[in-house]
Every structure is written in C-alpha cells, then in structure tokens.
XYZ file of C-alpha atoms in Angstrom:
511
model
C -25.136 -41.504 -43.810
C -28.210 -40.826 -41.877
C -31.110 -43.142 -41.267
C -34.473 -42.013 -42.508
C -36.039 -39.004 -40.804
C -39.099 -36.993 -41.359
C -37.242 -34.701 -43.809
C -37.258 -37.620 -46.279
C -40.864 -38.473 -45.583
C -44.104 -37.287 -47.160
C -45.717 -34.073 -46.033
C -42.875 -32.711 -43.972
C -44.207 -31.729 -40.552
C -46.085 -28.460 -40.905
C -46.385 -27.235 -37.414
C -46.591 -23.451 -37.293
C -43.220 -22.383 -36.094
C -42.448 -19.404 -33.752
C -38.675 -19.932 -34.196
C -37.485 -18.449 -30.939
C -34.270 -20.479 -31.564
C -32.160 -19.313 -28.646
C -45.908 -19.838 -35.671
C -71.767 -14.842 -51.420
C -72.259 -14.762 -47.680
C -73.485 -17.523 -45.443
C -75.517 -16.727 -42.388
C -75.297 -18.535 -39.010
C -77.329 -18.360 -35.909
C -75.309 -17.447 -32.833
C -75.326 -19.951 -30.064
C -75.534 -18.773 -26.487
C -72.227 -18.643 -24.587
C -72.018 -21.859 -22.471
C -70.680 -22.374 -19.045
C -70.546 -26.179 -19.584
C -70.934 -27.417 -23.183
C -74.384 -28.778 -23.921
C -74.934 -31.199 -26.719
C -77.087 -30.105 -29.695
C -79.481 -32.953 -29.310
C -79.256 -33.906 -32.904
C -80.157 -37.374 -34.098
C -77.363 -39.860 -34.613
C -77.143 -43.568 -34.771
C -77.985 -45.328 -31.421
C -74.454 -46.721 -30.994
C -73.051 -43.180 -31.306
C -75.609 -41.481 -29.039
C -73.505 -42.092 -25.776
C -70.669 -40.105 -27.374
C -72.675 -37.324 -28.986
C -74.842 -36.841 -25.784
C -71.867 -36.532 -23.378
C -71.679 -33.224 -21.540
C -68.149 -31.678 -21.234
C -66.987 -30.458 -17.803
C -64.426 -27.705 -18.204
C -61.693 -27.049 -15.625
C -59.606 -23.888 -15.169
C -56.114 -24.540 -16.554
C -54.560 -21.202 -16.098
C -54.016 -18.046 -18.122
C -57.836 -17.640 -18.628
C -58.093 -21.062 -20.375
C -60.361 -23.987 -19.725
C -59.551 -27.577 -20.490
C -61.409 -30.845 -20.686
C -61.473 -34.269 -22.276
C -64.108 -35.821 -24.586
C -64.672 -39.491 -25.301
C -64.767 -40.819 -28.815
C -65.163 -44.281 -30.326
C -61.897 -46.123 -30.991
C -63.443 -47.366 -34.206
C -66.460 -45.624 -35.733
C -67.528 -48.871 -37.599
C -67.816 -50.549 -34.155
C -68.407 -47.921 -31.522
C -68.914 -50.659 -28.822
C -65.277 -51.788 -29.291
C -63.944 -49.189 -26.957
C -63.258 -45.446 -26.589
C -60.444 -43.019 -26.664
C -60.017 -39.606 -25.160
C -59.586 -36.196 -26.991
C -57.959 -33.397 -25.132
C -59.331 -29.915 -25.436
C -58.431 -26.453 -24.384
C -60.322 -23.234 -25.009
C -60.460 -19.479 -24.400
C -64.040 -18.413 -24.187
C -65.031 -15.549 -26.485
C -63.864 -12.168 -25.079
C -66.684 -10.159 -26.664
C -70.372 -10.012 -26.162
C -71.484 -11.224 -29.610
C -70.247 -14.781 -29.461
C -70.829 -16.773 -32.622
C -69.819 -20.201 -31.376
C -66.719 -22.321 -31.210
C -63.738 -22.091 -33.584
C -61.790 -25.388 -33.683
C -58.067 -24.869 -34.637
C -55.600 -27.384 -35.994
C -51.946 -26.368 -36.548
C -50.900 -29.095 -38.987
C -48.497 -31.952 -38.989
C -49.932 -34.523 -38.976
C -48.994 -34.812 -35.356
C -49.185 -31.255 -34.361
C -50.741 -30.515 -30.958
C -53.771 -28.127 -31.310
C -53.933 -28.120 -27.540
C -50.342 -26.726 -27.177
C -50.896 -24.410 -30.154
C -53.760 -22.623 -28.345
C -52.324 -22.945 -24.835
C -48.876 -21.583 -25.734
C -49.489 -19.505 -28.840
C -53.085 -18.292 -28.811
C -52.172 -14.840 -30.322
C -50.161 -16.619 -33.065
C -52.942 -18.969 -33.970
C -55.703 -16.396 -33.962
C -56.045 -12.608 -33.691
C -58.129 -10.499 -31.319
C -61.086 -10.229 -33.803
C -61.517 -14.007 -33.796
C -60.986 -14.256 -30.000
C -63.731 -11.690 -29.501
C -66.334 -13.657 -31.558
C -65.461 -17.337 -30.862
C -64.574 -19.625 -28.177
C -61.174 -20.593 -29.617
C -60.667 -24.334 -29.100
C -57.498 -26.277 -29.533
C -57.551 -30.088 -29.589
C -55.162 -32.945 -30.011
C -56.427 -35.318 -32.792
C -56.576 -38.986 -32.052
C -53.016 -40.407 -31.753
C -51.497 -37.048 -30.781
C -50.103 -35.588 -27.632
C -52.584 -35.343 -24.681
C -55.236 -37.349 -26.476
C -55.028 -41.021 -26.687
C -51.674 -41.147 -28.321
C -49.365 -43.238 -30.460
C -46.332 -44.415 -28.589
C -43.328 -46.135 -30.022
C -39.853 -45.477 -28.654
C -38.201 -43.931 -25.555
C -35.741 -40.959 -26.159
C -32.678 -43.102 -26.610
C -34.261 -45.362 -29.312
C -35.767 -42.239 -31.048
C -32.318 -40.636 -31.213
C -31.069 -43.732 -32.945
C -34.071 -43.862 -35.285
C -33.871 -40.181 -36.299
C -30.124 -39.570 -36.192
C -28.349 -42.862 -36.252
C -25.853 -43.487 -39.071
C -26.019 -46.273 -41.721
C -22.842 -48.002 -42.877
C -23.682 -48.506 -46.520
C -23.598 -46.043 -49.455
C -26.793 -44.071 -50.020
C -29.062 -45.786 -52.589
C -27.362 -49.143 -52.592
C -29.208 -52.418 -51.813
C -27.352 -52.621 -48.491
C -28.384 -49.057 -47.588
C -31.974 -49.754 -48.435
C -31.808 -52.929 -46.322
C -30.490 -50.931 -43.306
C -33.228 -48.340 -43.626
C -35.861 -51.105 -44.030
C -34.618 -52.816 -40.868
C -34.766 -49.581 -38.913
C -38.219 -48.692 -40.123
C -39.636 -52.221 -39.488
C -38.250 -52.090 -35.927
C -39.918 -48.809 -35.333
C -43.278 -49.942 -36.866
C -43.179 -53.091 -34.640
C -42.509 -50.976 -31.554
C -45.434 -48.709 -32.479
C -47.782 -51.650 -32.819
C -46.686 -53.154 -29.498
C -46.759 -49.938 -27.522
C -49.899 -48.383 -29.068
C -52.215 -51.324 -29.597
C -55.436 -51.079 -31.642
C -55.462 -47.348 -31.717
C -52.575 -47.465 -34.246
C -55.054 -48.788 -36.843
C -57.553 -45.965 -36.343
C -55.554 -42.738 -36.607
C -56.412 -42.128 -40.180
C -57.736 -38.700 -41.153
C -61.243 -39.891 -41.902
C -61.559 -41.073 -38.299
C -60.080 -37.802 -37.023
C -62.665 -35.951 -39.246
C -65.441 -37.999 -37.511
C -63.981 -36.844 -34.241
C -64.260 -33.264 -35.402
C -67.979 -33.810 -36.000
C -68.315 -35.313 -32.455
C -66.519 -32.263 -30.963
C -68.697 -29.862 -32.896
C -71.744 -31.446 -31.425
C -70.601 -31.689 -27.791
C -69.349 -28.193 -27.945
C -72.953 -27.091 -28.619
C -72.560 -26.004 -32.311
C -74.893 -27.011 -35.109
C -72.230 -26.341 -37.748
C -68.432 -26.558 -37.634
C -66.373 -23.385 -37.635
C -62.776 -24.317 -38.190
C -59.292 -22.919 -38.943
C -56.876 -25.454 -40.245
C -53.221 -24.923 -41.181
C -51.277 -27.201 -43.541
C -52.197 -30.849 -42.758
C -55.090 -29.232 -40.978
C -56.427 -28.294 -44.376
C -56.735 -31.970 -45.353
C -58.490 -32.763 -42.070
C -60.873 -29.865 -42.736
C -61.571 -30.806 -46.296
C -62.117 -34.443 -45.279
C -64.681 -33.180 -42.751
C -66.438 -31.178 -45.445
C -66.605 -34.204 -47.727
C -68.046 -36.433 -44.963
C -70.437 -33.838 -43.396
C -71.155 -31.206 -46.035
C -74.411 -30.201 -44.472
C -72.598 -29.462 -41.161
C -69.967 -27.137 -42.721
C -70.078 -23.709 -41.028
C -67.163 -21.499 -41.797
C -64.007 -23.291 -42.678
C -60.637 -21.699 -43.446
C -57.922 -23.956 -44.888
C -54.490 -22.221 -44.847
C -51.447 -23.716 -46.540
C -53.563 -26.296 -48.418
C -52.816 -29.925 -49.110
C -54.109 -31.362 -52.397
C -56.066 -34.423 -51.177
C -55.817 -36.169 -54.582
C -52.042 -36.135 -54.741
C -50.056 -39.286 -54.396
C -47.308 -39.926 -51.898
C -44.620 -39.487 -54.433
C -46.112 -36.306 -56.044
C -46.358 -34.826 -52.495
C -42.673 -35.525 -51.967
C -41.741 -34.196 -55.337
C -43.770 -31.016 -55.126
C -42.307 -30.364 -51.604
C -38.823 -30.914 -52.805
C -39.190 -28.231 -55.436
C -40.961 -26.003 -52.917
C -38.005 -26.284 -50.435
C -35.578 -25.814 -53.301
C -37.328 -22.678 -54.354
C -37.444 -21.414 -50.737
C -33.701 -22.081 -50.423
C -33.022 -20.072 -53.486
C -35.236 -17.241 -52.268
C -33.309 -17.276 -49.008
C -29.945 -17.171 -50.886
C -31.145 -14.275 -53.026
C -31.891 -12.280 -49.893
C -28.787 -13.482 -48.129
C -26.410 -12.515 -50.904
C -27.794 -8.955 -50.875
C -26.828 -8.505 -47.155
C -23.511 -8.153 -45.345
C -23.588 -11.195 -43.061
C -24.125 -13.851 -45.711
C -21.769 -16.959 -45.395
C -21.865 -17.281 -49.230
C -20.352 -15.287 -52.061
C -21.087 -15.075 -55.784
C -24.361 -16.079 -57.464
C -27.359 -17.905 -56.181
C -26.437 -20.898 -58.400
C -22.859 -21.084 -56.941
C -24.323 -20.861 -53.406
C -26.808 -23.645 -54.092
C -23.831 -25.759 -55.422
C -22.003 -24.985 -52.220
C -24.960 -26.169 -49.964
C -25.364 -29.314 -52.196
C -21.639 -30.082 -51.695
C -22.007 -29.471 -47.935
C -24.895 -31.979 -47.692
C -23.038 -34.574 -49.685
C -19.826 -33.938 -47.620
C -21.499 -34.473 -44.185
C -23.321 -37.436 -45.562
C -19.998 -39.110 -46.491
C -18.084 -37.739 -43.495
C -20.369 -36.698 -40.608
C -19.346 -33.957 -38.325
C -19.298 -34.822 -34.615
C -21.132 -32.496 -32.208
C -20.073 -31.613 -28.700
C -22.645 -34.159 -27.269
C -21.113 -36.903 -29.460
C -23.857 -37.113 -32.064
C -22.765 -37.187 -35.746
C -24.342 -34.842 -38.192
C -25.084 -36.548 -41.532
C -26.973 -35.351 -44.687
C -30.488 -36.082 -43.542
C -30.048 -34.305 -40.219
C -28.493 -31.364 -41.882
C -31.353 -31.133 -44.415
C -33.820 -31.117 -41.428
C -31.820 -28.162 -39.998
C -31.992 -26.294 -43.281
C -35.780 -27.039 -43.709
C -36.693 -25.861 -40.337
C -36.003 -22.113 -40.705
C -37.232 -22.132 -44.320
C -40.759 -22.258 -42.950
C -40.702 -18.578 -42.228
C -38.609 -15.841 -43.849
C -38.086 -14.143 -40.492
C -35.842 -17.029 -39.613
C -33.430 -16.608 -42.546
C -30.826 -14.756 -40.457
C -30.664 -17.713 -38.091
C -30.273 -20.029 -41.147
C -27.261 -17.965 -42.147
C -25.680 -18.379 -38.755
C -26.347 -22.094 -38.774
C -24.855 -22.733 -42.190
C -21.837 -20.634 -41.361
C -21.133 -22.775 -38.347
C -21.478 -26.037 -40.290
C -19.244 -24.713 -43.113
C -16.570 -24.065 -40.341
C -16.930 -27.623 -39.024
C -19.408 -27.258 -36.115
C -22.474 -29.437 -35.906
C -24.045 -27.955 -32.793
C -26.213 -25.253 -34.429
C -27.509 -27.732 -37.020
C -28.538 -30.180 -34.240
C -30.219 -27.328 -32.397
C -32.481 -26.731 -35.418
C -33.027 -30.449 -36.148
C -33.872 -31.084 -32.540
C -36.411 -28.252 -32.446
C -38.000 -29.705 -35.593
C -38.118 -33.200 -34.067
C -39.339 -32.091 -30.548
C -36.074 -32.945 -28.747
C -35.089 -30.788 -25.803
C -31.552 -29.871 -24.540
C -31.471 -32.794 -22.166
C -32.161 -35.323 -25.007
C -35.800 -35.953 -24.105
C -38.585 -35.827 -26.754
C -41.251 -33.503 -25.479
C -44.072 -34.777 -27.606
C -44.946 -37.705 -29.780
C -45.022 -35.763 -33.043
C -42.639 -38.215 -34.788
C -44.704 -41.226 -33.812
C -48.062 -39.640 -34.652
C -46.739 -38.121 -37.918
C -45.590 -41.573 -39.131
C -48.694 -43.439 -37.932
C -51.136 -41.086 -39.621
C -49.242 -40.690 -42.893
C -48.572 -44.411 -43.113
C -52.337 -45.107 -43.078
C -53.283 -42.099 -45.164
C -51.153 -42.910 -48.239
C -50.095 -45.948 -50.213
C -46.399 -46.845 -50.590
C -44.162 -48.679 -53.020
C -40.738 -49.726 -51.650
C -39.685 -51.572 -54.739
C -35.984 -50.567 -55.213
C -36.432 -50.144 -58.962
C -39.323 -47.830 -58.543
C -37.677 -45.924 -55.832
C -34.436 -45.389 -57.787
C -36.427 -44.124 -60.765
C -38.248 -41.726 -58.424
C -35.008 -40.696 -56.865
C -33.653 -39.675 -60.281
C -36.852 -37.775 -60.892
C -36.507 -35.918 -57.550
C -32.890 -35.046 -58.180
C -33.759 -33.644 -61.642
C -36.548 -31.551 -60.182
C -34.668 -30.359 -57.096
C -30.882 -31.064 -57.444
C -29.974 -29.889 -53.880
C -32.954 -30.978 -51.788
C -34.296 -33.847 -53.894
C -31.566 -36.484 -53.225
C -32.203 -36.308 -49.589
C -35.982 -36.715 -49.847
C -35.767 -39.990 -51.861
C -36.620 -43.506 -50.714
C -39.255 -42.309 -48.252
C -41.559 -45.120 -49.067
C -39.395 -47.443 -46.957
C -40.649 -46.072 -43.711
C -44.232 -47.076 -44.319
C -43.779 -50.046 -46.678
C -44.240 -52.594 -43.829
C -46.451 -50.670 -41.504
C -48.890 -52.810 -39.555
C -51.957 -51.030 -40.906
C -52.288 -50.323 -44.644
C -53.973 -47.506 -46.563
C -57.312 -48.598 -47.989
C -59.156 -46.801 -50.706
C -57.629 -44.154 -52.977
C -56.491 -40.579 -52.947
C -59.152 -38.601 -54.757
C -60.304 -35.057 -55.277
C -62.613 -33.647 -52.529
C -65.662 -31.711 -53.738
C -67.749 -31.401 -50.586
C -70.946 -30.976 -52.616
C -73.614 -28.958 -50.888
C -71.213 -27.411 -48.343
C -71.256 -23.787 -47.476
C -68.530 -21.536 -48.919
C -64.995 -22.646 -47.848
C -62.003 -20.213 -47.818
C -58.726 -21.619 -49.042
C -55.594 -19.593 -48.412
C -52.337 -20.154 -50.353
C -48.848 -18.539 -50.218
C -47.097 -18.274 -53.553
C -43.721 -19.537 -52.274
C -44.813 -21.733 -49.505
C -42.196 -24.526 -49.228
C -44.119 -27.095 -47.324
C -47.524 -26.786 -48.987
C -46.755 -25.223 -52.362
C -49.245 -22.751 -53.842
C -50.394 -25.078 -56.555
C -52.029 -27.245 -53.901
C -54.092 -24.329 -52.722
C -55.200 -23.647 -56.270
C -56.111 -27.274 -56.813
C -58.045 -27.537 -53.556
C -60.033 -24.365 -54.158
C -60.844 -25.635 -57.640
C -61.910 -29.111 -56.421
C -64.242 -27.827 -53.709
C -67.710 -27.060 -55.122
C -67.800 -24.007 -52.816
C -64.036 -23.216 -52.482
C -62.826 -19.605 -52.635
C -59.198 -18.821 -53.028
C -57.199 -16.140 -51.142
C -53.615 -15.707 -52.511
C -50.739 -14.187 -50.472
C -47.791 -13.238 -52.665
C -44.845 -13.909 -50.362
C -42.485 -16.370 -48.543
C -43.175 -18.856 -45.792
C -45.604 -21.486 -44.685
C -49.196 -20.452 -44.208
C -50.392 -16.720 -44.239
C -53.075 -15.970 -41.777
C -51.872 -13.804 -38.862
C -48.299 -13.817 -40.224
C -48.392 -12.030 -43.528
C -50.445 -8.823 -44.081
C -53.721 -7.130 -43.275
C -55.181 -8.152 -46.655
C -55.113 -11.840 -45.637
C -56.249 -11.164 -42.075
C -59.105 -9.058 -43.176
C -60.409 -11.593 -45.689
C -60.216 -14.482 -43.107
C -61.669 -12.400 -40.251
C -64.459 -11.036 -42.443
C -65.351 -14.482 -43.483
C -65.275 -16.199 -40.079
C -66.918 -13.438 -38.214
C -69.414 -11.933 -40.796
C -69.685 -14.808 -43.359
C -68.415 -12.492 -46.123
C -66.816 -14.577 -48.952
C -64.577 -12.525 -51.218
C -66.245 -11.856 -54.603
C -62.893 -12.809 -56.192
C -59.358 -13.624 -55.035
C -58.048 -10.446 -53.327
C -54.406 -11.245 -54.443
C -52.915 -10.112 -51.171
C-alpha cells in the first residue's frame, strides 16, 4: 500500500497540462511600453519603499522573451528581516496599443508561472492578449526559480511518493507509518528551506503580486489565474481592492471551503470525470472495458484495491500501489483530449504492466525518465497548502471522514482519505480562518467555471462569483480543468473582451 502522495492531499495539483505523453465596463489608462520597468512612484510604508522603488533590469532569455528577478521581503510584517527573489519572464506586447502587464499564474499551488509562459505561451494566452499586454509569468515565493522550498533529493522523494507501507490501509499501524513518513518530510523541509518555509502562505504571495504590479509600472493589477491561481487572485482582490484592474479567475477555488470539503468535492469531481470518460470510452472501439459504466467503475475500483494489496512491479523495479495508480488515473482526467491515453494506460495495468501508469504518475509528480525531479512542485505544494488550511489528524475524525468520502465517491474517495496526516505536524501552522472573499470596492472580476471540471468543480466557480461583490460568472458546459484557450470561442471572446476592452458580460453567456 502506497505512502501518501499528492493524489490524497487537498487541492490536487492543478497545473495546466499539455499532455504530450510520449495545458458594466471598467476603463483603464494605458501605460507606455517600457524598456526597463519603472516603478509607479506610489506611496508605501517606508520599510517597503526599497522594494517598491526597485527598477527591474530585463535580460534577453531567448525566443523573444525577457527575464529578470525582483526582490521581495521575506516577511511583510518585518521587511528588514531579509529578502527573497522572485523570478519573472515576459513577452512584450506584440501590438501597438499596449495596455500594460498581464501576470499569469497556472495553478498548483507550486506551479511555475515562469515555465508556463516560457514553454507554453500560446497555451496560456492567445494572440489577442499577447498583442495588448506584456504577458508576464512568475514563480511565486517558494516555487521553482524564485526563492524556493527544498526538502528531499530525488531518491528520498521517490520513497516519499511511491514507497510502500507494510500495514493494512486505515489501521492504526498504517496511520503511524504515514505519520512517520510525513513528519520526516516536514523536518527535511524545515532544515533545507529555513525561515522561508513559514512565509509561503497565499496572503504573502498576494502581497508579492502587488509589489510586482508596482515595479512592472502598472497602477492596477491585470491578472489571469488558473485553478489555485484563482485563490491567489481573489486573495489579492481582498487585500488590495482599490488596485484591482482586470482579473480573470478560471477554474475557481472557493476560498471559504475547509480542507475536508475541498477533498470531498474533488473526490466527487474526479469520480464524475471518470464516469464521463467511461461513457465516452464504451461508445468507441478501443475501450478496455465492456458493459455498463457502472460495471466499468466497479472494475476500476477492484483494480485500485488489487494493486493496493498486491503491487505490480515495473521494469525499473518500482512497485505500483493504489495511490500511485490513482495519480496515474487523475492525470489524464484533467483534459478530455487525453482520454485515449487513459484507455491505453488502464489496458496495460489490467494486463499486469505498471510502466504506463508510472509514466503518468511521474509526469504528474515532475519526475523525468532518469528518476530526477525536474521541479520542486511537490515540496512547494505541500508547504503552501499546509500553511493555508487547518488539519485534524485524529484517527477517529479521519475514519469518519473516510467513510463519508467513500459514500460520496466509491471508487476515488477511499484513496483520497487520511490526507490530514501530511500536514498535521508541519512546522508552521495555519492561523486565522477560511472565509468568504468579497473584495468590496474592487472593479468587476471575471470568474470562469467548467461544468464538469474534476479538479476545481463548477460549484466553486458559482460560489466565488457569488461571494465577490463585483464577480461575474462565465460558464463553460463541458469536460476538463479550466476553460480559457482550451474550450470554445465563446469563452475566449468573453475573456478577451473583458481583459482588452473592459467589457463585462451583461449576464452569464453560458458557453
């Protein structure tokens, strides 16, 4: 049985996936196109002025892109305590009518906005936005090229993510094994990362957003956030409503939802996505299942339980258990275009091969073919979530929640249980409470939701749009995680018209 991995954790990583597998109107004053960014000169506290008055020096980093680093306070409550670096990359607006900068976050938490823009600019944004904005990708604090969370080397990460426990799932002994593994990981993160580990919360990252807005030369923040990036953007709007320019929040997270409710809603979301996949699969000729959707779901549930009890050994010697297989199933459920690859993978596992499943799980976890982890997404994901939510690892509570998860999502739910163990003894605790975000006084904010989004279910987009005093909902009826630039022209036109021209839909266009 597998040790805990991110499939059993809250807010499953929502990086936009390309899946190559061998992604009332408000008016604004346009800023002049810069060569080097010039701070706005706005008034800030004296101890923040050295950060807000810095001038960014951009370097050519290939493919028409420019890159730089900005300095930010390690701790905004004590800016003199030290600083961190934030990595940025941009493509300068390609048109003549530049509006300003558009900061983009791909999700996670732990997703690299730098890599998102550097490697997938046309997936993140379309030509219309690129004409009007300097498109800016950035790595939030704790992530990637910015001052980053560090915990394990690749060998230890393999053991943490894929290592097997010896006890039966759900027993006291099994919980103790997971707790020991999680505590060792947390201790390594504290030792390797230092004080930064306590300041990677989303509120601090939102304060970084305001700093970046200012040093990029913009009086208001223009922002496109996917998945977790919607929580970051909404948090910014709550902290700085008067600085909100044009914010698009695609694949929304409900900021008032508890850790357990997030897990439960996601379990149901992935269960529904799996059923949608099977409905499509059973209508084709290359489906590895036969019969009804219900019978195929039963088969997948039995397969998860089977490898959990008797793992399958891959050619590289690793053993595929239930959690790793669930990760492999979840990865292609993010986009319906990957369903054929999901069929191929499940067929190979049904025939006793683990290699295809590990290929998917490794892609999800950022592990390359040589066994090296190419980013710190696991470390930063855990560090941010562990400080953004509260946790209760009481076995009695977790077992009751496990039963609730299994009732709500019989196939997926059992393998998303007991996630609180991973953060229960984290060195830094969540303070405060998860509450609704209203962003009173902010300019109109566009919230985009997909009706069968498995990772950020549609109900969250509805709730966020209702919470925000100036929220406006755009619904995409379809499958997959997030909608802009990967669904239809209705969604793209609504987002582009809003970001470029400030036009807010009079009502939900129901795309």
